[in-house]
C-alpha cells in the first residue's frame, strides 16, 4: 500500500502543532507517521495512513495515534524457549 497523506491531514497536524506552541518540524511528523505505518501494516490491513496528534500537557506530551483497518492479520506465535 502506497503512503498517502492528504492535504487535510497535513493541515490538521500543522494546526495542532502550531497551536500548542512547540516546534516540531513537518519532516519529523512525516517520519514518525511513516514509521507507525510500517509497524502497523505488519499487524493490520490499513485503510489509510495513521494520524498522529501531539499535544503539550504541562510538563509532558500526549501522543495519540489513530488508524483504521479493514482487518487484523493473522500471525503465528513464537515458541517458548
PDB file of N, CA, C and O in Angstrom:
ATOM      1  N   UNK A   1       0.846  -1.169   0.000  1.00  0.00           N
ATOM      2  CA  UNK A   1       0.000   0.000   0.000  1.00  0.00           C
ATOM      3  C   UNK A   1       0.896   1.238   0.000  1.00  0.00           C
ATOM      4  O   UNK A   1       1.779   1.366   0.827  1.00  0.00           O
ATOM      5  N   UNK A   2       0.695   2.143  -0.916  1.00  0.00           N
ATOM      6  CA  UNK A   2       1.488   3.353  -1.050  1.00  0.00           C
ATOM      7  C   UNK A   2       1.098   4.358   0.030  1.00  0.00           C
ATOM      8  O   UNK A   2      -0.057   4.504   0.367  1.00  0.00           O
ATOM      9  N   UNK A   3       2.115   5.045   0.575  1.00  0.00           N
ATOM     10  CA  UNK A   3       1.858   6.059   1.599  1.00  0.00           C
ATOM     11  C   UNK A   3       1.130   7.233   0.957  1.00  0.00           C
ATOM     12  O   UNK A   3       1.603   7.824   0.008  1.00  0.00           O
ATOM     13  N   UNK A   4      -0.030   7.562   1.504  1.00  0.00           N
ATOM     14  CA  UNK A   4      -0.819   8.684   1.012  1.00  0.00           C
ATOM     15  C   UNK A   4      -1.200   9.551   2.204  1.00  0.00           C
ATOM     16  O   UNK A   4      -1.852   9.084   3.127  1.00  0.00           O
ATOM     17  N   UNK A   5      -0.738  10.785   2.195  1.00  0.00           N
ATOM     18  CA  UNK A   5      -1.100  11.726   3.239  1.00  0.00           C
ATOM     19  C   UNK A   5      -1.884  12.842   2.572  1.00  0.00           C
ATOM     20  O   UNK A   5      -1.379  13.501   1.680  1.00  0.00           O
ATOM     21  N   UNK A   6      -3.122  13.017   2.991  1.00  0.00           N
ATOM     22  CA  UNK A   6      -3.959  14.040   2.373  1.00  0.00           C
ATOM     23  C   UNK A   6      -3.578  15.419   2.890  1.00  0.00           C
ATOM     24  O   UNK A   6      -3.022  15.572   3.976  1.00  0.00           O
ATOM     25  N   UNK A   7      -3.882  16.426   2.089  1.00  0.00           N
ATOM     26  CA  UNK A   7      -3.597  17.804   2.477  1.00  0.00           C
ATOM     27  C   UNK A   7      -4.356  18.154   3.749  1.00  0.00           C
ATOM     28  O   UNK A   7      -3.838  18.843   4.629  1.00  0.00           O
ATOM     29  N   UNK A   8      -5.583  17.646   3.879  1.00  0.00           N
ATOM     30  CA  UNK A   8      -6.405  17.906   5.065  1.00  0.00           C
ATOM     31  C   UNK A   8      -5.706  17.392   6.331  1.00  0.00           C
ATOM     32  O   UNK A   8      -5.686  18.069   7.355  1.00  0.00           O
ATOM     33  N   UNK A   9      -5.119  16.185   6.256  1.00  0.00           N
ATOM     34  CA  UNK A   9      -4.414  15.614   7.400  1.00  0.00           C
ATOM     35  C   UNK A   9      -3.198  16.449   7.760  1.00  0.00           C
ATOM     36  O   UNK A   9      -2.926  16.699   8.934  1.00  0.00           O
ATOM     37  N   UNK A  10      -2.447  16.892   6.740  1.00  0.00           N
ATOM     38  CA  UNK A  10      -1.258  17.687   6.994  1.00  0.00           C
ATOM     39  C   UNK A  10      -1.611  19.040   7.605  1.00  0.00           C
ATOM     40  O   UNK A  10      -0.939  19.503   8.529  1.00  0.00           O
ATOM     41  N   UNK A  11      -2.678  19.670   7.123  1.00  0.00           N
ATOM     42  CA  UNK A  11      -3.113  20.952   7.680  1.00  0.00           C
ATOM     43  C   UNK A  11      -3.552  20.767   9.128  1.00  0.00           C
ATOM     44  O   UNK A  11      -3.227  21.569  10.003  1.00  0.00           O
ATOM     45  N   UNK A  12      -4.279  19.686   9.404  1.00  0.00           N
ATOM     46  CA  UNK A  12      -4.736  19.405  10.769  1.00  0.00           C
ATOM     47  C   UNK A  12      -3.554  19.221  11.712  1.00  0.00           C
ATOM     48  O   UNK A  12      -3.519  19.781  12.808  1.00  0.00           O
ATOM     49  N   UNK A  13      -2.573  18.428  11.282  1.00  0.00           N
ATOM     50  CA  UNK A  13      -1.386  18.218  12.104  1.00  0.00           C
ATOM     51  C   UNK A  13      -0.636  19.523  12.335  1.00  0.00           C
ATOM     52  O   UNK A  13      -0.205  19.812  13.448  1.00  0.00           O
ATOM     53  N   UNK A  14      -0.495  20.313  11.287  1.00  0.00           N
ATOM     54  CA  UNK A  14       0.201  21.594  11.403  1.00  0.00           C
ATOM     55  C   UNK A  14      -0.505  22.512  12.403  1.00  0.00           C
ATOM     56  O   UNK A  14       0.141  23.134  13.248  1.00  0.00           O
ATOM     57  N   UNK A  15      -1.827  22.589  12.329  1.00  0.00           N
ATOM     58  CA  UNK A  15      -2.590  23.435  13.245  1.00  0.00           C
ATOM     59  C   UNK A  15      -2.457  22.983  14.690  1.00  0.00           C
ATOM     60  O   UNK A  15      -2.336  23.798  15.600  1.00  0.00           O
ATOM     61  N   UNK A  16      -2.495  21.688  14.901  1.00  0.00           N
ATOM     62  CA  UNK A  16      -2.353  21.156  16.263  1.00  0.00           C
ATOM     63  C   UNK A  16      -0.983  21.505  16.819  1.00  0.00           C
ATOM     64  O   UNK A  16      -0.852  21.986  17.941  1.00  0.00           O
ATOM     65  N   UNK A  17       0.022  21.265  16.008  1.00  0.00           N
ATOM     66  CA  UNK A  17       1.388  21.509  16.469  1.00  0.00           C
ATOM     67  C   UNK A  17       1.630  22.992  16.709  1.00  0.00           C
ATOM     68  O   UNK A  17       2.169  23.387  17.741  1.00  0.00           O
ATOM     69  N   UNK A  18       1.221  23.840  15.782  1.00  0.00           N
ATOM     70  CA  UNK A  18       1.415  25.277  15.949  1.00  0.00           C
ATOM     71  C   UNK A  18       0.586  25.817  17.110  1.00  0.00           C
ATOM     72  O   UNK A  18       1.034  26.707  17.835  1.00  0.00           O
ATOM     73  N   UNK A  19      -0.601  25.300  17.296  1.00  0.00           N
ATOM     74  CA  UNK A  19      -1.466  25.756  18.376  1.00  0.00           C
ATOM     75  C   UNK A  19      -0.903  25.466  19.742  1.00  0.00           C
ATOM     76  O   UNK A  19      -1.181  26.169  20.711  1.00  0.00           O
ATOM     77  N   UNK A  20      -0.115  24.451  19.857  1.00  0.00           N
ATOM     78  CA  UNK A  20       0.460  24.082  21.143  1.00  0.00           C
ATOM     79  C   UNK A  20       1.787  24.787  21.412  1.00  0.00           C
ATOM     80  O   UNK A  20       2.393  24.606  22.461  1.00  0.00           O
ATOM     81  N   UNK A  21       2.235  25.581  20.456  1.00  0.00           N
ATOM     82  CA  UNK A  21       3.422  26.417  20.611  1.00  0.00           C
ATOM     83  C   UNK A  21       4.672  25.644  20.985  1.00  0.00           C
ATOM     84  O   UNK A  21       5.437  26.047  21.855  1.00  0.00           O
ATOM     85  N   UNK A  22       4.890  24.534  20.373  1.00  0.00           N
ATOM     86  CA  UNK A  22       6.176  23.876  20.481  1.00  0.00           C
ATOM     87  C   UNK A  22       6.597  23.515  19.068  1.00  0.00           C
ATOM     88  O   UNK A  22       5.778  23.309  18.196  1.00  0.00           O
ATOM     89  N   UNK A  23       7.882  23.497  18.855  1.00  0.00           N
ATOM     90  CA  UNK A  23       8.387  23.342  17.491  1.00  0.00           C
ATOM     91  C   UNK A  23       8.680  21.890  17.159  1.00  0.00           C
ATOM     92  O   UNK A  23       9.514  21.250  17.775  1.00  0.00           O
ATOM     93  N   UNK A  24       7.968  21.393  16.183  1.00  0.00           N
ATOM     94  CA  UNK A  24       8.232  20.078  15.610  1.00  0.00           C
ATOM     95  C   UNK A  24       8.175  20.289  14.107  1.00  0.00           C
ATOM     96  O   UNK A  24       7.157  20.733  13.584  1.00  0.00           O
ATOM     97  N   UNK A  25       9.251  19.998  13.450  1.00  0.00           N
ATOM     98  CA  UNK A  25       9.288  20.187  12.009  1.00  0.00           C
ATOM     99  C   UNK A  25       8.354  19.196  11.332  1.00  0.00           C
ATOM    100  O   UNK A  25       8.141  18.084  11.814  1.00  0.00           O
ATOM    101  N   UNK A  26       7.795  19.617  10.207  1.00  0.00           N
ATOM    102  CA  UNK A  26       6.878  18.758   9.455  1.00  0.00           C
ATOM    103  C   UNK A  26       7.550  17.446   9.067  1.00  0.00           C
ATOM    104  O   UNK A  26       6.928  16.395   9.085  1.00  0.00           O
ATOM    105  N   UNK A  27       8.850  17.509   8.753  1.00  0.00           N
ATOM    106  CA  UNK A  27       9.590  16.290   8.398  1.00  0.00           C
ATOM    107  C   UNK A  27       9.587  15.291   9.550  1.00  0.00           C
ATOM    108  O   UNK A  27       9.530  14.084   9.339  1.00  0.00           O
ATOM    109  N   UNK A  28       9.641  15.799  10.780  1.00  0.00           N
ATOM    110  CA  UNK A  28       9.630  14.936  11.961  1.00  0.00           C
ATOM    111  C   UNK A  28       8.311  14.178  12.047  1.00  0.00           C
ATOM    112  O   UNK A  28       8.298  12.958  12.240  1.00  0.00           O
ATOM    113  N   UNK A  29       7.205  14.881  11.902  1.00  0.00           N
ATOM    114  CA  UNK A  29       5.882  14.259  11.957  1.00  0.00           C
ATOM    115  C   UNK A  29       5.742  13.242  10.828  1.00  0.00           C
ATOM    116  O   UNK A  29       5.274  12.130  11.044  1.00  0.00           O
ATOM    117  N   UNK A  30       6.176  13.610   9.632  1.00  0.00           N
ATOM    118  CA  UNK A  30       6.108  12.693   8.491  1.00  0.00           C
ATOM    119  C   UNK A  30       6.902  11.418   8.758  1.00  0.00           C
ATOM    120  O   UNK A  30       6.464  10.318   8.423  1.00  0.00           O
ATOM    121  N   UNK A  31       8.075  11.561   9.367  1.00  0.00           N
ATOM    122  CA  UNK A  31       8.911  10.404   9.672  1.00  0.00           C
ATOM    123  C   UNK A  31       8.235   9.481  10.686  1.00  0.00           C
ATOM    124  O   UNK A  31       8.200   8.263  10.512  1.00  0.00           O
ATOM    125  N   UNK A  32       7.678  10.073  11.740  1.00  0.00           N
ATOM    126  CA  UNK A  32       7.004   9.267  12.769  1.00  0.00           C
ATOM    127  C   UNK A  32       5.796   8.549  12.166  1.00  0.00           C
ATOM    128  O   UNK A  32       5.590   7.359  12.405  1.00  0.00           O
ATOM    129  N   UNK A  33       4.998   9.257  11.375  1.00  0.00           N
ATOM    130  CA  UNK A  33       3.821   8.644  10.745  1.00  0.00           C
ATOM    131  C   UNK A  33       4.254   7.513   9.811  1.00  0.00           C
ATOM    132  O   UNK A  33       3.644   6.441   9.794  1.00  0.00           O
ATOM    133  N   UNK A  34       5.320   7.721   9.074  1.00  0.00           N
ATOM    134  CA  UNK A  34       5.831   6.682   8.181  1.00  0.00           C
ATOM    135  C   UNK A  34       6.263   5.442   8.970  1.00  0.00           C
ATOM    136  O   UNK A  34       5.956   4.311   8.585  1.00  0.00           O
ATOM    137  N   UNK A  35       6.970   5.656  10.073  1.00  0.00           N
ATOM    138  CA  UNK A  35       7.397   4.535  10.921  1.00  0.00           C
ATOM    139  C   UNK A  35       6.198   3.799  11.514  1.00  0.00           C
ATOM    140  O   UNK A  35       6.168   2.564  11.562  1.00  0.00           O
ATOM    141  N   UNK A  36       5.206   4.556  11.983  1.00  0.00           N
ATOM    142  CA  UNK A  36       3.996   3.936  12.534  1.00  0.00           C
ATOM    143  C   UNK A  36       3.272   3.109  11.481  1.00  0.00           C
ATOM    144  O   UNK A  36       2.804   2.002  11.753  1.00  0.00           O
ATOM    145  N   UNK A  37       3.178   3.647  10.283  1.00  0.00           N
ATOM    146  CA  UNK A  37       2.520   2.932   9.190  1.00  0.00           C
ATOM    147  C   UNK A  37       3.238   1.606   8.914  1.00  0.00           C
ATOM    148  O   UNK A  37       2.590   0.559   8.784  1.00  0.00           O
ATOM    149  N   UNK A  38       4.562   1.650   8.832  1.00  0.00           N
ATOM    150  CA  UNK A  38       5.342   0.440   8.564  1.00  0.00           C
ATOM    151  C   UNK A  38       5.155  -0.608   9.663  1.00  0.00           C
ATOM    152  O   UNK A  38       5.071  -1.799   9.390  1.00  0.00           O
ATOM    153  N   UNK A  39       5.086  -0.165  10.905  1.00  0.00           N
ATOM    154  CA  UNK A  39       4.868  -1.086  12.024  1.00  0.00           C
ATOM    155  C   UNK A  39       3.465  -1.677  11.992  1.00  0.00           C
ATOM    156  O   UNK A  39       3.280  -2.895  12.063  1.00  0.00           O
ATOM    157  N   UNK A  40       2.447  -0.815  11.887  1.00  0.00           N
ATOM    158  CA  UNK A  40       1.054  -1.265  11.965  1.00  0.00           C
ATOM    159  C   UNK A  40       0.645  -2.149  10.788  1.00  0.00           C
ATOM    160  O   UNK A  40      -0.174  -3.044  10.947  1.00  0.00           O
ATOM    161  N   UNK A  41       1.219  -1.910   9.609  1.00  0.00           N
ATOM    162  CA  UNK A  41       0.814  -2.702   8.444  1.00  0.00           C
ATOM    163  C   UNK A  41       1.245  -4.166   8.570  1.00  0.00           C
ATOM    164  O   UNK A  41       0.711  -5.020   7.886  1.00  0.00           O
ATOM    165  N   UNK A  42       2.181  -4.448   9.476  1.00  0.00           N
ATOM    166  CA  UNK A  42       2.559  -5.840   9.737  1.00  0.00           C
ATOM    167  C   UNK A  42       1.454  -6.590  10.475  1.00  0.00           C
ATOM    168  O   UNK A  42       1.368  -7.812  10.401  1.00  0.00           O
ATOM    169  N   UNK A  43       0.607  -5.880  11.188  1.00  0.00           N
ATOM    170  CA  UNK A  43      -0.422  -6.487  12.020  1.00  0.00           C
ATOM    171  C   UNK A  43      -1.850  -6.242  11.530  1.00  0.00           C
ATOM    172  O   UNK A  43      -2.764  -6.964  11.915  1.00  0.00           O
ATOM    173  N   UNK A  44      -2.029  -5.211  10.709  1.00  0.00           N
ATOM    174  CA  UNK A  44      -3.364  -4.835  10.241  1.00  0.00           C
ATOM    175  C   UNK A  44      -3.355  -4.526   8.752  1.00  0.00           C
ATOM    176  O   UNK A  44      -2.338  -4.090   8.213  1.00  0.00           O
ATOM    177  N   UNK A  45      -4.500  -4.728   8.109  1.00  0.00           N
ATOM    178  CA  UNK A  45      -4.690  -4.267   6.738  1.00  0.00           C
ATOM    179  C   UNK A  45      -5.273  -2.855   6.860  1.00  0.00           C
ATOM    180  O   UNK A  45      -6.467  -2.678   7.089  1.00  0.00           O
ATOM    181  N   UNK A  46      -4.397  -1.872   6.741  1.00  0.00           N
ATOM    182  CA  UNK A  46      -4.799  -0.491   6.985  1.00  0.00           C
ATOM    183  C   UNK A  46      -5.599   0.087   5.828  1.00  0.00           C
ATOM    184  O   UNK A  46      -5.296  -0.164   4.662  1.00  0.00           O
ATOM    185  N   UNK A  47      -6.606   0.897   6.151  1.00  0.00           N
ATOM    186  CA  UNK A  47      -7.403   1.593   5.144  1.00  0.00           C
ATOM    187  C   UNK A  47      -6.691   2.851   4.663  1.00  0.00           C
ATOM    188  O   UNK A  47      -6.883   3.282   3.539  1.00  0.00           O
ATOM    189  N   UNK A  48      -5.919   3.468   5.562  1.00  0.00           N
ATOM    190  CA  UNK A  48      -5.259   4.731   5.264  1.00  0.00           C
ATOM    191  C   UNK A  48      -4.057   4.906   6.172  1.00  0.00           C
ATOM    192  O   UNK A  48      -3.832   4.117   7.082  1.00  0.00           O
ATOM    193  N   UNK A  49      -3.312   5.947   5.920  1.00  0.00           N
ATOM    194  CA  UNK A  49      -2.147   6.263   6.733  1.00  0.00           C
ATOM    195  C   UNK A  49      -2.616   6.694   8.128  1.00  0.00           C
ATOM    196  O   UNK A  49      -3.604   7.422   8.250  1.00  0.00           O
ATOM    197  N   UNK A  50      -1.942   6.252   9.188  1.00  0.00           N
ATOM    198  CA  UNK A  50      -2.322   6.665  10.539  1.00  0.00           C
ATOM    199  C   UNK A  50      -2.235   8.186  10.709  1.00  0.00           C
ATOM    200  O   UNK A  50      -1.481   8.864  10.002  1.00  0.00           O
ATOM    201  N   UNK A  51      -2.988   8.704  11.671  1.00  0.00           N
ATOM    202  CA  UNK A  51      -2.953  10.129  12.005  1.00  0.00           C
ATOM    203  C   UNK A  51      -2.294  10.248  13.377  1.00  0.00           C
ATOM    204  O   UNK A  51      -2.665   9.551  14.323  1.00  0.00           O
ATOM    205  N   UNK A  52      -1.319  11.131  13.461  1.00  0.00           N
ATOM    206  CA  UNK A  52      -0.578  11.347  14.699  1.00  0.00           C
ATOM    207  C   UNK A  52      -0.939  12.712  15.258  1.00  0.00           C
ATOM    208  O   UNK A  52      -0.905  13.715  14.549  1.00  0.00           O
ATOM    209  N   UNK A  53      -1.282  12.748  16.544  1.00  0.00           N
ATOM    210  CA  UNK A  53      -1.576  14.001  17.230  1.00  0.00           C
ATOM    211  C   UNK A  53      -0.627  14.115  18.416  1.00  0.00           C
ATOM    212  O   UNK A  53      -0.505  13.180  19.203  1.00  0.00           O
ATOM    213  N   UNK A  54       0.042  15.263  18.520  1.00  0.00           N
ATOM    214  CA  UNK A  54       0.957  15.518  19.628  1.00  0.00           C
ATOM    215  C   UNK A  54       0.468  16.773  20.339  1.00  0.00           C
ATOM    216  O   UNK A  54       0.419  17.849  19.742  1.00  0.00           O
ATOM    217  N   UNK A  55       0.095  16.627  21.606  1.00  0.00           N
ATOM    218  CA  UNK A  55      -0.401  17.760  22.392  1.00  0.00           C
ATOM    219  C   UNK A  55       0.491  17.980  23.608  1.00  0.00           C
ATOM    220  O   UNK A  55       0.854  17.034  24.303  1.00  0.00           O
ATOM    221  N   UNK A  56       0.809  19.224  23.853  1.00  0.00           N
ATOM    222  CA  UNK A  56       1.609  19.571  25.028  1.00  0.00           C
ATOM    223  C   UNK A  56       0.684  19.637  26.233  1.00  0.00           C
ATOM    224  O   UNK A  56      -0.372  20.269  26.184  1.00  0.00           O
ATOM    225  N   UNK A  57       1.049  18.948  27.316  1.00  0.00           N
ATOM    226  CA  UNK A  57       0.282  18.962  28.563  1.00  0.00           C
ATOM    227  C   UNK A  57       1.238  19.234  29.718  1.00  0.00           C
ATOM    228  O   UNK A  57       1.940  18.334  30.152  1.00  0.00           O
ATOM    229  N   UNK A  58       1.269  20.476  30.151  1.00  0.00           N
ATOM    230  CA  UNK A  58       2.153  20.912  31.241  1.00  0.00           C
ATOM    231  C   UNK A  58       3.605  20.507  30.984  1.00  0.00           C
ATOM    232  O   UNK A  58       4.262  21.089  30.162  1.00  0.00           O
ATOM    233  N   UNK A  59       4.071  19.469  31.681  1.00  0.00           N
ATOM    234  CA  UNK A  59       5.468  19.059  31.552  1.00  0.00           C
ATOM    235  C   UNK A  59       5.649  17.786  30.734  1.00  0.00           C
ATOM    236  O   UNK A  59       6.663  17.111  30.849  1.00  0.00           O
ATOM    237  N   UNK A  60       4.654  17.439  29.911  1.00  0.00           N
ATOM    238  CA  UNK A  60       4.758  16.229  29.095  1.00  0.00           C
ATOM    239  C   UNK A  60       3.992  16.420  27.783  1.00  0.00           C
ATOM    240  O   UNK A  60       3.410  17.467  27.541  1.00  0.00           O
ATOM    241  N   UNK A  61       4.002  15.391  26.968  1.00  0.00           N
ATOM    242  CA  UNK A  61       3.282  15.399  25.704  1.00  0.00           C
ATOM    243  C   UNK A  61       2.291  14.247  25.672  1.00  0.00           C
ATOM    244  O   UNK A  61       2.606  13.142  26.114  1.00  0.00           O
ATOM    245  N   UNK A  62       1.115  14.504  25.149  1.00  0.00           N
ATOM    246  CA  UNK A  62       0.125  13.453  24.930  1.00  0.00           C
ATOM    247  C   UNK A  62       0.205  13.098  23.452  1.00  0.00           C
ATOM    248  O   UNK A  62      -0.006  13.937  22.586  1.00  0.00           O
ATOM    249  N   UNK A  63       0.513  11.844  23.168  1.00  0.00           N
ATOM    250  CA  UNK A  63       0.684  11.376  21.801  1.00  0.00           C
ATOM    251  C   UNK A  63      -0.439  10.396  21.493  1.00  0.00           C
ATOM    252  O   UNK A  63      -0.599   9.391  22.180  1.00  0.00           O
ATOM    253  N   UNK A  64      -1.204  10.712  20.458  1.00  0.00           N
ATOM    254  CA  UNK A  64      -2.329   9.870  20.069  1.00  0.00           C
ATOM    255  C   UNK A  64      -2.146   9.431  18.624  1.00  0.00           C
ATOM    256  O   UNK A  64      -1.869  10.253  17.758  1.00  0.00           O
ATOM    257  N   UNK A  65      -2.316   8.134  18.404  1.00  0.00           N
ATOM    258  CA  UNK A  65      -2.248   7.582  17.051  1.00  0.00           C
ATOM    259  C   UNK A  65      -3.615   7.016  16.726  1.00  0.00           C
ATOM    260  O   UNK A  65      -4.160   6.215  17.483  1.00  0.00           O
ATOM    261  N   UNK A  66      -4.164   7.434  15.592  1.00  0.00           N
ATOM    262  CA  UNK A  66      -5.445   6.916  15.129  1.00  0.00           C
ATOM    263  C   UNK A  66      -5.225   6.221  13.797  1.00  0.00           C
ATOM    264  O   UNK A  66      -4.639   6.807  12.889  1.00  0.00           O
ATOM    265  N   UNK A  67      -5.693   4.975  13.717  1.00  0.00           N
ATOM    266  CA  UNK A  67      -5.549   4.216  12.480  1.00  0.00           C
ATOM    267  C   UNK A  67      -6.821   3.406  12.249  1.00  0.00           C
ATOM    268  O   UNK A  67      -7.420   2.907  13.203  1.00  0.00           O
ATOM    269  N   UNK A  68      -7.208   3.284  10.993  1.00  0.00           N
ATOM    270  CA  UNK A  68      -8.373   2.490  10.615  1.00  0.00           C
ATOM    271  C   UNK A  68      -7.916   1.313   9.767  1.00  0.00           C
ATOM    272  O   UNK A  68      -7.114   1.488   8.854  1.00  0.00           O
ATOM    273  N   UNK A  69      -8.457   0.143  10.085  1.00  0.00           N
ATOM    274  CA  UNK A  69      -8.046  -1.067   9.377  1.00  0.00           C
ATOM    275  C   UNK A  69      -9.265  -1.836   8.881  1.00  0.00           C
ATOM    276  O   UNK A  69     -10.338  -1.785   9.490  1.00  0.00           O
ATOM    277  N   UNK A  70      -9.063  -2.549   7.781  1.00  0.00           N
ATOM    278  CA  UNK A  70     -10.100  -3.433   7.249  1.00  0.00           C
ATOM    279  C   UNK A  70     -10.147  -4.755   8.002  1.00  0.00           C
ATOM    280  O   UNK A  70     -11.203  -5.354   8.155  1.00  0.00           O
ATOM    281  N   UNK A  71      -8.959  -5.188   8.444  1.00  0.00           N
ATOM    282  CA  UNK A  71      -8.901  -6.459   9.164  1.00  0.00           C
ATOM    283  C   UNK A  71      -7.609  -6.567   9.954  1.00  0.00           C
ATOM    284  O   UNK A  71      -6.662  -5.839   9.712  1.00  0.00           O
ATOM    285  N   UNK A  72      -7.601  -7.512  10.885  1.00  0.00           N
ATOM    286  CA  UNK A  72      -6.399  -7.857  11.637  1.00  0.00           C
ATOM    287  C   UNK A  72      -5.754  -9.029  10.922  1.00  0.00           C
ATOM    288  O   UNK A  72      -6.419 -10.013  10.596  1.00  0.00           O
ATOM    289  N   UNK A  73      -4.458  -8.932  10.677  1.00  0.00           N
ATOM    290  CA  UNK A  73      -3.744 -10.009  10.004  1.00  0.00           C
ATOM    291  C   UNK A  73      -3.456 -11.131  11.002  1.00  0.00           C
ATOM    292  O   UNK A  73      -3.182 -10.880  12.178  1.00  0.00           O
ATOM    293  N   UNK A  74      -3.522 -12.347  10.535  1.00  0.00           N
ATOM    294  CA  UNK A  74      -3.197 -13.476  11.404  1.00  0.00           C
ATOM    295  C   UNK A  74      -1.695 -13.703  11.371  1.00  0.00           C
ATOM    296  O   UNK A  74      -1.030 -13.443  10.375  1.00  0.00           O
ATOM    297  N   UNK A  75      -1.172 -14.157  12.473  1.00  0.00           N
ATOM    298  CA  UNK A  75       0.247 -14.454  12.550  1.00  0.00           C
ATOM    299  C   UNK A  75       0.477 -15.538  13.582  1.00  0.00           C
ATOM    300  O   UNK A  75      -0.340 -15.741  14.474  1.00  0.00           O
ATOM    301  N   UNK A  76       1.577 -16.250  13.430  1.00  0.00           N
ATOM    302  CA  UNK A  76       1.900 -17.339  14.341  1.00  0.00           C
ATOM    303  C   UNK A  76       2.497 -16.820  15.639  1.00  0.00           C
ATOM    304  O   UNK A  76       2.910 -15.671  15.742  1.00  0.00           O
ATOM    305  N   UNK A  77       2.526 -17.678  16.617  1.00  0.00           N
ATOM    306  CA  UNK A  77       3.110 -17.343  17.905  1.00  0.00           C
ATOM    307  C   UNK A  77       4.475 -18.013  17.985  1.00  0.00           C
ATOM    308  O   UNK A  77       4.632 -19.184  17.627  1.00  0.00           O
ATOM    309  N   UNK A  78       5.470 -17.297  18.455  1.00  0.00           N
ATOM    310  CA  UNK A  78       6.800 -17.855  18.582  1.00  0.00           C
ATOM    311  C   UNK A  78       6.824 -18.865  19.738  1.00  0.00           C
ATOM    312  O   UNK A  78       6.217 -18.644  20.775  1.00  0.00           O
ATOM    313  N   UNK A  79       7.517 -19.972  19.540  1.00  0.00           N
ATOM    314  CA  UNK A  79       7.594 -20.978  20.614  1.00  0.00           C
ATOM    315  C   UNK A  79       8.420 -20.462  21.787  1.00  0.00           C
ATOM    316  O   UNK A  79       9.331 -19.676  21.609  1.00  0.00           O
ATOM    317  N   UNK A  80       8.040 -20.884  23.010  1.00  0.00           N
ATOM    318  CA  UNK A  80       8.792 -20.509  24.199  1.00  0.00           C
ATOM    319  C   UNK A  80      10.063 -21.344  24.255  1.00  0.00           C
ATOM    320  O   UNK A  80      10.059 -22.532  23.907  1.00  0.00           O
ATOM    321  N   UNK A  81      11.146 -20.748  24.724  1.00  0.00           N
ATOM    322  CA  UNK A  81      12.420 -21.468  24.848  1.00  0.00           C
ATOM    323  C   UNK A  81      12.447 -22.320  26.074  1.00  0.00           C
ATOM    324  O   UNK A  81      11.906 -22.120  27.056  1.00  0.00           O
TER     325      UNK A  81
END
